[in-house]
PDB file of C-alpha atoms in Angstrom:
ATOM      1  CA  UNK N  15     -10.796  -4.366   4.512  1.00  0.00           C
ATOM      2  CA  UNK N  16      -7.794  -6.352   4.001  1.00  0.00           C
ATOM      3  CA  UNK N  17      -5.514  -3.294   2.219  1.00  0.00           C
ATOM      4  CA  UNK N  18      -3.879  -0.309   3.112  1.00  0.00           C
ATOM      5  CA  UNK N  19      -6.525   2.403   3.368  1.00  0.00           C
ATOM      6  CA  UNK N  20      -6.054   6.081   2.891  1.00  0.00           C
ATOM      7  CA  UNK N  21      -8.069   8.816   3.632  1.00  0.00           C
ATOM      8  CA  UNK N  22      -9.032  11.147   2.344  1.00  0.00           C
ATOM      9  CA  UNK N  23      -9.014  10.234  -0.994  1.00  0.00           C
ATOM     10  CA  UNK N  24      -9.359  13.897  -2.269  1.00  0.00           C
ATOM     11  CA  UNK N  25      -7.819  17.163  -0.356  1.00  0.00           C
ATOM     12  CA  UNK N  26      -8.163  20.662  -1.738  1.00  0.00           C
ATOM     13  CA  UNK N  27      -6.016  23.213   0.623  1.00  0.00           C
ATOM     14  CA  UNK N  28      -5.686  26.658   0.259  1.00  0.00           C
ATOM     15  CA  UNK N  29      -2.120  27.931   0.019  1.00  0.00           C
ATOM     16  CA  UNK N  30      -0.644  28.437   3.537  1.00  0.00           C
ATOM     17  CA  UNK N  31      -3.097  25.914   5.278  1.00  0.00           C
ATOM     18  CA  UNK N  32      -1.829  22.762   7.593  1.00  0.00           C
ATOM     19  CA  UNK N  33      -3.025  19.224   5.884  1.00  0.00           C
ATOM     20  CA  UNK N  34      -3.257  16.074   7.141  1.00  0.00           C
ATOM     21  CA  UNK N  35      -3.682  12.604   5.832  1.00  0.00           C
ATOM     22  CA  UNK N  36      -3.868   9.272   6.545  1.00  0.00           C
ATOM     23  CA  UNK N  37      -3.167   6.221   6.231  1.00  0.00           C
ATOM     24  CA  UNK N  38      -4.253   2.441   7.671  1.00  0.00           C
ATOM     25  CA  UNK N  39      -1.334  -0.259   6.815  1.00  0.00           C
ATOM     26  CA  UNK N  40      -2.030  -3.871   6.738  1.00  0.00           C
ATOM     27  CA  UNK N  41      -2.366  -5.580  10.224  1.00  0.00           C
ATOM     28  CA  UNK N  42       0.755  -6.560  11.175  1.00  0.00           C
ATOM     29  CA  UNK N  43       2.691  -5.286   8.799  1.00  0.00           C
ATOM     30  CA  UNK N  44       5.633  -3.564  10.486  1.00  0.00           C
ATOM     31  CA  UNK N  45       7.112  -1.114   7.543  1.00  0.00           C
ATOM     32  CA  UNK N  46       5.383   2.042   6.560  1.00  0.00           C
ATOM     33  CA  UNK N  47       6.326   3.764   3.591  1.00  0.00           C
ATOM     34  CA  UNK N  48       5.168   7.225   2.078  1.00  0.00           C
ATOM     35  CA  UNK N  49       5.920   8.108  -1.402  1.00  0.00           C
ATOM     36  CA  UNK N  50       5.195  11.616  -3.117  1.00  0.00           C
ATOM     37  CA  UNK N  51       3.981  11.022  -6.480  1.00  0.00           C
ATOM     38  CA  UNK N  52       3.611  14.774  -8.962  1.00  0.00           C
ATOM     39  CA  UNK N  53       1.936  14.711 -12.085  1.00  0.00           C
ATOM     40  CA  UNK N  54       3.313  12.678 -15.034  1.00  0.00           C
ATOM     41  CA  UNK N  55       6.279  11.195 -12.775  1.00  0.00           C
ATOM     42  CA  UNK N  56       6.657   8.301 -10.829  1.00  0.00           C
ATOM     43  CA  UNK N  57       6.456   8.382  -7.096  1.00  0.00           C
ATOM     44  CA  UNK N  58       9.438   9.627  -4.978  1.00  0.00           C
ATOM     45  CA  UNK N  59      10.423   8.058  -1.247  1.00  0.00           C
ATOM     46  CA  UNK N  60       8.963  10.310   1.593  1.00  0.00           C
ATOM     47  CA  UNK N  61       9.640   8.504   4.682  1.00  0.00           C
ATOM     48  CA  UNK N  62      10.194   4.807   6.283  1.00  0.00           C
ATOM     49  CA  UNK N  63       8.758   3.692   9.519  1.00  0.00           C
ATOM     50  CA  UNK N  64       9.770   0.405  10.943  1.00  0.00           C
ATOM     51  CA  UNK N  65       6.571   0.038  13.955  1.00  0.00           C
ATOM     52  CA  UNK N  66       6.374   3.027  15.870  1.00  0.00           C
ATOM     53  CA  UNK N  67       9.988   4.395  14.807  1.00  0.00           C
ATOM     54  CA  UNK N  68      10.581   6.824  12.126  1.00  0.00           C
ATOM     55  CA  UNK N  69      13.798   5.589  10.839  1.00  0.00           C
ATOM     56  CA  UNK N  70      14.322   7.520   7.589  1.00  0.00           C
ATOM     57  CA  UNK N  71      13.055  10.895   6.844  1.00  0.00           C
ATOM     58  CA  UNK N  72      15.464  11.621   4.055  1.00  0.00           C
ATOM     59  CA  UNK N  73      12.914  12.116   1.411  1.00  0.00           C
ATOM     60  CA  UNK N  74      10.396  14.689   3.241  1.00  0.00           C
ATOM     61  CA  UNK N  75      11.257  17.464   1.189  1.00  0.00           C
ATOM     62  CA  UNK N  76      11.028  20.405   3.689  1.00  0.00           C
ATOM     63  CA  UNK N  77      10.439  20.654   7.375  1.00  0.00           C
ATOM     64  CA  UNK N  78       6.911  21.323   6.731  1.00  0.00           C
ATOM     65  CA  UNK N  79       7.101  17.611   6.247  1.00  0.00           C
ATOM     66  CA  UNK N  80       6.001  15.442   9.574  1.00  0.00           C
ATOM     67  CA  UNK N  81       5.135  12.336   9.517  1.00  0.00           C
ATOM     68  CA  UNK N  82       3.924  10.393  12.491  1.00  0.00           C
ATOM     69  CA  UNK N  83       3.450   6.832  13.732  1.00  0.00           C
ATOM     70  CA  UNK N  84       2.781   6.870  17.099  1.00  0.00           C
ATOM     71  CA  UNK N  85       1.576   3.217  18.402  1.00  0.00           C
ATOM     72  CA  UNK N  86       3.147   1.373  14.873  1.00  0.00           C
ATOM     73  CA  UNK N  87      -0.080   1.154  12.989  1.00  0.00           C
ATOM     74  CA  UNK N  88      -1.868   4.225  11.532  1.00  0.00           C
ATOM     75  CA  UNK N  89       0.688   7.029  10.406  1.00  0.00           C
ATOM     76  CA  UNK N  90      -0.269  10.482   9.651  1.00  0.00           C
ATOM     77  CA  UNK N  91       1.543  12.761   7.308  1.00  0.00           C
ATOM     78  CA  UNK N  92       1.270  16.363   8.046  1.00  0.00           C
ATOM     79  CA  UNK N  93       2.326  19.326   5.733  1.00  0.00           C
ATOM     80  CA  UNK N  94       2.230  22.699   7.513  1.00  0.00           C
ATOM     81  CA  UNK N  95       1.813  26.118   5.356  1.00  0.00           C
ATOM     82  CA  UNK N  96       0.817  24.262   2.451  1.00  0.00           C
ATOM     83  CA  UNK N  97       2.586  25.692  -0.968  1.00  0.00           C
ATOM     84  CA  UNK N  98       1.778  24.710  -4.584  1.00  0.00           C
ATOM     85  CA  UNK N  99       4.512  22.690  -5.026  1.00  0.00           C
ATOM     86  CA  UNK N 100       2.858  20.212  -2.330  1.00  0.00           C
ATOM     87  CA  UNK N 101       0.014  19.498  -4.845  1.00  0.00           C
ATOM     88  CA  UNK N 102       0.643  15.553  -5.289  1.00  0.00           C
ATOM     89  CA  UNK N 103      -0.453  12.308  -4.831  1.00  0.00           C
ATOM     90  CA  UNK N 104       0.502  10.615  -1.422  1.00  0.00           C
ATOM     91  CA  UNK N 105       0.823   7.031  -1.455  1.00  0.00           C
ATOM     92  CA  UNK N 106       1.324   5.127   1.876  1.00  0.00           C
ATOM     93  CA  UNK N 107       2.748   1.289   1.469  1.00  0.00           C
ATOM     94  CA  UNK N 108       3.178  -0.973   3.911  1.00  0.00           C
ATOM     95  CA  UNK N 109       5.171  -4.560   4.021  1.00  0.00           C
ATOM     96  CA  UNK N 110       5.352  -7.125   6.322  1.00  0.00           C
ATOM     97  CA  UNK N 111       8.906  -7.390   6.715  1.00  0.00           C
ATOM     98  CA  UNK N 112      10.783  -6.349   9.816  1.00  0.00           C
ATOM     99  CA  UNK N 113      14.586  -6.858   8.588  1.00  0.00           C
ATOM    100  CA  UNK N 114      16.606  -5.371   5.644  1.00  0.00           C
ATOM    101  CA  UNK N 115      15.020  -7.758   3.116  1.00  0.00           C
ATOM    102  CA  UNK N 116      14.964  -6.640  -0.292  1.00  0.00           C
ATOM    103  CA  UNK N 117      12.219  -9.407  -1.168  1.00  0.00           C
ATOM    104  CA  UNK N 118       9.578  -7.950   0.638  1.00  0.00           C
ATOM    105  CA  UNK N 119       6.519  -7.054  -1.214  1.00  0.00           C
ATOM    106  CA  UNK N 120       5.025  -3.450  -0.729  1.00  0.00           C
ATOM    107  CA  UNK N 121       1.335  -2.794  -0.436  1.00  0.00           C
ATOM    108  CA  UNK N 122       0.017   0.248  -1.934  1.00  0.00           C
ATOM    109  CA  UNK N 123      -3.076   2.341  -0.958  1.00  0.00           C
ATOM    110  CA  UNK N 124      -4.466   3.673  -3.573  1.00  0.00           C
ATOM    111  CA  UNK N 125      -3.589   7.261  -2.577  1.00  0.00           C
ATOM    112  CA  UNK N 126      -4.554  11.016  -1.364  1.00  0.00           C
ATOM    113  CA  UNK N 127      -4.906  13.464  -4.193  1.00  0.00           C
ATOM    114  CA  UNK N 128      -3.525  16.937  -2.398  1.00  0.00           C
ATOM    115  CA  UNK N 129      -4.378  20.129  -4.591  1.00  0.00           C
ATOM    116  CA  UNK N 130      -3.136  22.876  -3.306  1.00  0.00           C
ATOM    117  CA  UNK N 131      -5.141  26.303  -4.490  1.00  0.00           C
TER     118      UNK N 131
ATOM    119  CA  UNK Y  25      21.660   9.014 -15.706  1.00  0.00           C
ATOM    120  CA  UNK Y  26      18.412   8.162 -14.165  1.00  0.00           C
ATOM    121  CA  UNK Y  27      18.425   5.644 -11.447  1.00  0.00           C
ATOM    122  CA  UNK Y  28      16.005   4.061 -13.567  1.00  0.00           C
ATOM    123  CA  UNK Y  29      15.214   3.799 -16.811  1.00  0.00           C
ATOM    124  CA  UNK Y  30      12.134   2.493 -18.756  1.00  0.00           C
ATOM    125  CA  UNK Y  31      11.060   1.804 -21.993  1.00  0.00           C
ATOM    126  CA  UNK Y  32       9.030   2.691 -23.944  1.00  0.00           C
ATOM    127  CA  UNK Y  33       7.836   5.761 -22.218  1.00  0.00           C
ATOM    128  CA  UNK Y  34       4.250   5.111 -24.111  1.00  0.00           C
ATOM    129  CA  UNK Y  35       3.027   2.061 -25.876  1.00  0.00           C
ATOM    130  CA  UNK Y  36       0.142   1.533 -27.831  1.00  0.00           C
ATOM    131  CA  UNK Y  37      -0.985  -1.529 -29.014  1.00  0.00           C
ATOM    132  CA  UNK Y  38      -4.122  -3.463 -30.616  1.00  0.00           C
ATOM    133  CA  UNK Y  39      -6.087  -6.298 -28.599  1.00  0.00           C
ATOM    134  CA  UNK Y  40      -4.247  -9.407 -28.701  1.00  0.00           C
ATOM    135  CA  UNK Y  41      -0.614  -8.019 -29.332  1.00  0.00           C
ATOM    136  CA  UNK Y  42       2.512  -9.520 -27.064  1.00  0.00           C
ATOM    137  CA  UNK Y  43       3.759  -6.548 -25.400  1.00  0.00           C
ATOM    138  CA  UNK Y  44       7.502  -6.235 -23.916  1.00  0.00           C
ATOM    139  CA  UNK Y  45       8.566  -3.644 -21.171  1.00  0.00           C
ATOM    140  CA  UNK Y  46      11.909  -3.012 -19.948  1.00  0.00           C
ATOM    141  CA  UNK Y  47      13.479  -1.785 -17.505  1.00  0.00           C
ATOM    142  CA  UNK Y  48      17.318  -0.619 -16.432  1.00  0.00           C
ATOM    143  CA  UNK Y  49      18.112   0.476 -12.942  1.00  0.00           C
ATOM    144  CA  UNK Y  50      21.313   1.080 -11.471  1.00  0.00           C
ATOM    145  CA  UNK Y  51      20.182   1.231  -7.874  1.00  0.00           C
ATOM    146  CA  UNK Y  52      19.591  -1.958  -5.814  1.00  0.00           C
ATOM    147  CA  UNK Y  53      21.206  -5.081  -5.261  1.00  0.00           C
ATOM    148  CA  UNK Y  54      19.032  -7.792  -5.055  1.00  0.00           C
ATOM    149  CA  UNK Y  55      15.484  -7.493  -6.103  1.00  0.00           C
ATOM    150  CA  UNK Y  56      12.607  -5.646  -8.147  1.00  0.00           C
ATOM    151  CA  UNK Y  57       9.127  -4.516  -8.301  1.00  0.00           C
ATOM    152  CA  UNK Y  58       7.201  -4.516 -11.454  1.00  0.00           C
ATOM    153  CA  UNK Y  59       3.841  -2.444  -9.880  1.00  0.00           C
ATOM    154  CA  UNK Y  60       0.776  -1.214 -12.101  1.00  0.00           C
ATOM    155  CA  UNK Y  61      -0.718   1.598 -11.457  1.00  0.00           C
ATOM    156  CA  UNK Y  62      -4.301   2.346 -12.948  1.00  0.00           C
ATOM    157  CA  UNK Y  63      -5.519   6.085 -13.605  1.00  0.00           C
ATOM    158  CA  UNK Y  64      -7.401   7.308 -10.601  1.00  0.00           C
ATOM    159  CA  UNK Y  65      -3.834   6.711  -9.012  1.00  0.00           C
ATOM    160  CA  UNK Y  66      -4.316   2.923  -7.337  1.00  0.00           C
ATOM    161  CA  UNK Y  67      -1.003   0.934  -7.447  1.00  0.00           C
ATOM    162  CA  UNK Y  68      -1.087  -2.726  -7.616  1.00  0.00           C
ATOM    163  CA  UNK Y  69       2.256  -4.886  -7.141  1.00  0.00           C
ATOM    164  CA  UNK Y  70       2.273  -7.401  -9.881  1.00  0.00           C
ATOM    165  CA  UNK Y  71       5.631  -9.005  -9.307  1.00  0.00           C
ATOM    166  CA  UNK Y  72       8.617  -9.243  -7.034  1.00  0.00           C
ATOM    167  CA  UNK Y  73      11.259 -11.122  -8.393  1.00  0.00           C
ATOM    168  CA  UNK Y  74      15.195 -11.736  -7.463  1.00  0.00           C
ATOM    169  CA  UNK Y  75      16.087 -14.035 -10.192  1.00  0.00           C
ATOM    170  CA  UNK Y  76      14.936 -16.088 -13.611  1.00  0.00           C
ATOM    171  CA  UNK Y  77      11.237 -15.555 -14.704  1.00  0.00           C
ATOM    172  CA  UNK Y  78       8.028 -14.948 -13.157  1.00  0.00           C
ATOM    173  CA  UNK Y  79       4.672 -16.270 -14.406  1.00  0.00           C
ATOM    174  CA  UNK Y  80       0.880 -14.957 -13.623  1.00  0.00           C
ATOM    175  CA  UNK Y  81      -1.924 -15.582 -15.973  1.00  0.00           C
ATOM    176  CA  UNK Y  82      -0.886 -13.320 -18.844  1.00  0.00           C
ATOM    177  CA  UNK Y  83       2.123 -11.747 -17.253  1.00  0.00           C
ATOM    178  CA  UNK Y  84       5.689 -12.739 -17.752  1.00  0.00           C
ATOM    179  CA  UNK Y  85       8.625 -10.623 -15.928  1.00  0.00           C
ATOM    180  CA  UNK Y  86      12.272 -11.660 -15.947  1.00  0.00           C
ATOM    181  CA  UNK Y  87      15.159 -10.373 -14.410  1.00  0.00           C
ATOM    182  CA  UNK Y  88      18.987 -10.149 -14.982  1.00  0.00           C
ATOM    183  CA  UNK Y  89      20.902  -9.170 -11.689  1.00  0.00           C
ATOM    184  CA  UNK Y  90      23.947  -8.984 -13.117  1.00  0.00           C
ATOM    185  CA  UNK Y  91      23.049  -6.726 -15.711  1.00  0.00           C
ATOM    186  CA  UNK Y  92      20.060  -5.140 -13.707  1.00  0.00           C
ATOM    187  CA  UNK Y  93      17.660  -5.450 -16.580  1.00  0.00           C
ATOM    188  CA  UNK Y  94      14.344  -7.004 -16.491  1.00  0.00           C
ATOM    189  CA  UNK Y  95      11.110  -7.003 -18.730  1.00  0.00           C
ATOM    190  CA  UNK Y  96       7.636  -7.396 -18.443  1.00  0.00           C
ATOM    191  CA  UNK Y  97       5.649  -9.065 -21.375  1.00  0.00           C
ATOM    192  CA  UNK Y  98       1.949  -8.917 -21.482  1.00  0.00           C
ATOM    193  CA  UNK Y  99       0.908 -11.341 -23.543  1.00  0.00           C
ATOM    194  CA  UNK Y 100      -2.355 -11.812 -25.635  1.00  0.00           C
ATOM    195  CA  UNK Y 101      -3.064  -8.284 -24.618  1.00  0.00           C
ATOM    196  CA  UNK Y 102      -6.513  -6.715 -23.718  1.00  0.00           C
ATOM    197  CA  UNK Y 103      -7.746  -3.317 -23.432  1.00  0.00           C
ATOM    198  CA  UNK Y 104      -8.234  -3.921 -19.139  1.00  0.00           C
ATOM    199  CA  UNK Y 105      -4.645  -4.094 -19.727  1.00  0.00           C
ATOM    200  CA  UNK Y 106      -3.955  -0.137 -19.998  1.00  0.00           C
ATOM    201  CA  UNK Y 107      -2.623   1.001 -17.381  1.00  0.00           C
ATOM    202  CA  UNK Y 108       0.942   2.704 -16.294  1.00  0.00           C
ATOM    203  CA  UNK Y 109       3.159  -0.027 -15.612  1.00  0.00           C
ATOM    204  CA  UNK Y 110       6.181   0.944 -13.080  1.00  0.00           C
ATOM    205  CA  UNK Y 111       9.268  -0.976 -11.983  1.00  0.00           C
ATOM    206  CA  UNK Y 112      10.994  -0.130  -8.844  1.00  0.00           C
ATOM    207  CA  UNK Y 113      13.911  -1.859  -7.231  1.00  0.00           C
ATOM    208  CA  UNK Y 114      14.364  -1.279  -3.733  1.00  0.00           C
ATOM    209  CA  UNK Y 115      17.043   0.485  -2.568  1.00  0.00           C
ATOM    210  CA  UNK Y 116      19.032   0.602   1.077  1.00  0.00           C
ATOM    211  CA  UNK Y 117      18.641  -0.504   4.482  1.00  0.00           C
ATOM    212  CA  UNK Y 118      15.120   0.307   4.388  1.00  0.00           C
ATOM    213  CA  UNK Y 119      14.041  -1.126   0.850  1.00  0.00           C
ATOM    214  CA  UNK Y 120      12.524   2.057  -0.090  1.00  0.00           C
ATOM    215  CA  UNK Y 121      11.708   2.170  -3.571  1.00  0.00           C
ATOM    216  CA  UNK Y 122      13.027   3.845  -6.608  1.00  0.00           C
ATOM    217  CA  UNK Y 123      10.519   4.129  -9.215  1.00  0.00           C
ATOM    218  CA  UNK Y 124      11.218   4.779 -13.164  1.00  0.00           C
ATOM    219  CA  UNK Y 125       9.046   6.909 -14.779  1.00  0.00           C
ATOM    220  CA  UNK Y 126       6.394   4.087 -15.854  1.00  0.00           C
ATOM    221  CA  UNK Y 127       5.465   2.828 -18.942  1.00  0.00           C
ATOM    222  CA  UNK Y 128       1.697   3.910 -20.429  1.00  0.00           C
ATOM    223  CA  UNK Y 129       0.158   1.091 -22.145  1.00  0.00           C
ATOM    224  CA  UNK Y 130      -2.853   2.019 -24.091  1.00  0.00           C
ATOM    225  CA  UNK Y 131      -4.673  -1.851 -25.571  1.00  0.00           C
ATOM    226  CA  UNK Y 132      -7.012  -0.641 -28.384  1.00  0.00           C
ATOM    227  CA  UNK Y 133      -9.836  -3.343 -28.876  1.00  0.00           C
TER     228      UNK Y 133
END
């Protein structure tokens, strides 16, 4: 398809267990965005790739956080020793744009549900 | 002080009502997102806009940079309408996003 596709669309973890989820950007697009998103709120900046590099991490909230881009297309965000608190929904966006443009339109998936038991 | 501020938090209006969002934000410099985000947790972006007024079909945002304001009106409102709508200007050297807290619109028929 022609969006940004994440998978899976549903996660149930056990507390303590590593996750990982996906996410397929628009081809082409060079910026990668993930966004943490709780219950009732409106979603919070994870991490920023620009291709392959991971150029702002300020947002991952713990080092159980890691987030991975390896050839600048798919990017995988992995939580290790899942805790309660993780229970979210990730959002991955991606945007064409490969300077500091503030006009750039984001593409959202439509999400992974993490529930962490 | 919130980064960014919405309002109303929830909205609920009959079929056919003009509806008006708005949004403060004290973040950003240049530019906003007005995004929609149906339940199920899907998030569409309806507008970007750096200036004036933006048209599409039923949907009006304008902006204020100077004041960092902006609205969104729905007009002639229908119940595919409900959503949460979100604005979201971004922010920094990467144009991450801060997002308010979204706006619930319930359209009654």
């Amino acid at each position: 398809g022609a969006g940004v596709s994440q998978s899976p669309r549903y996660k149930v973890a056990k507390r303590g267990q590593d996750v990982a989820l996906r996410c397929d950007p628009i081809s082409g697009h060079v910026s990668l965005f993930w966004y943490q998103q709780a219950l009732g709120q409106g979603p919070e900046f994870l991490t920023y790739f620009q291709n392959e590099a991971q150029l702002d991490k300020s947002g991952l909230p713990s080092d159980r956080f890691f987030a991975e881009r390896p050839e600048g297309s798919v990017s995988t965000l992995k939580i290790q020793r899942t805790q309660q608190e993780d229970s979210a929904v990730y959002l991955c966006a991606s945007s064409l744009g490969r300077t500091a443009v503030q006009d750039q339109p984001q593409h959202f998936g439509d999400g992974t549900r993490l529930s962490i038991l | 002080k919130n980064e960014v501020e919405q309002s109303p938090q929830n909205l609920t209006a009959q079929e056919g009502e003009f509806i008006t969002i708005n949004c403060s934000y004290s973040v950003g410099i240049s530019a906003l997102h007005w995004l929609q985000q149906h339940p199920g947790g899907g998030i569409v972006s309806l507008f970007m806009l750096s200036s004036g007024k933006k048209k599409h079909g039923r949907l009006i945002a304008t902006i204020n940079i100077q004041e960092k304001h902006s609205s969104l009106h729905i007009t002639a409102s229908h119940p595919r309408d409900s959503a949460v709508y979100i604005c979201a200007p971004p922010v920094g050297y990467n144009n991450d996003m801060r997002f308010g807290a979204g706006t619930r619109l319930t359209v009654k028929p």
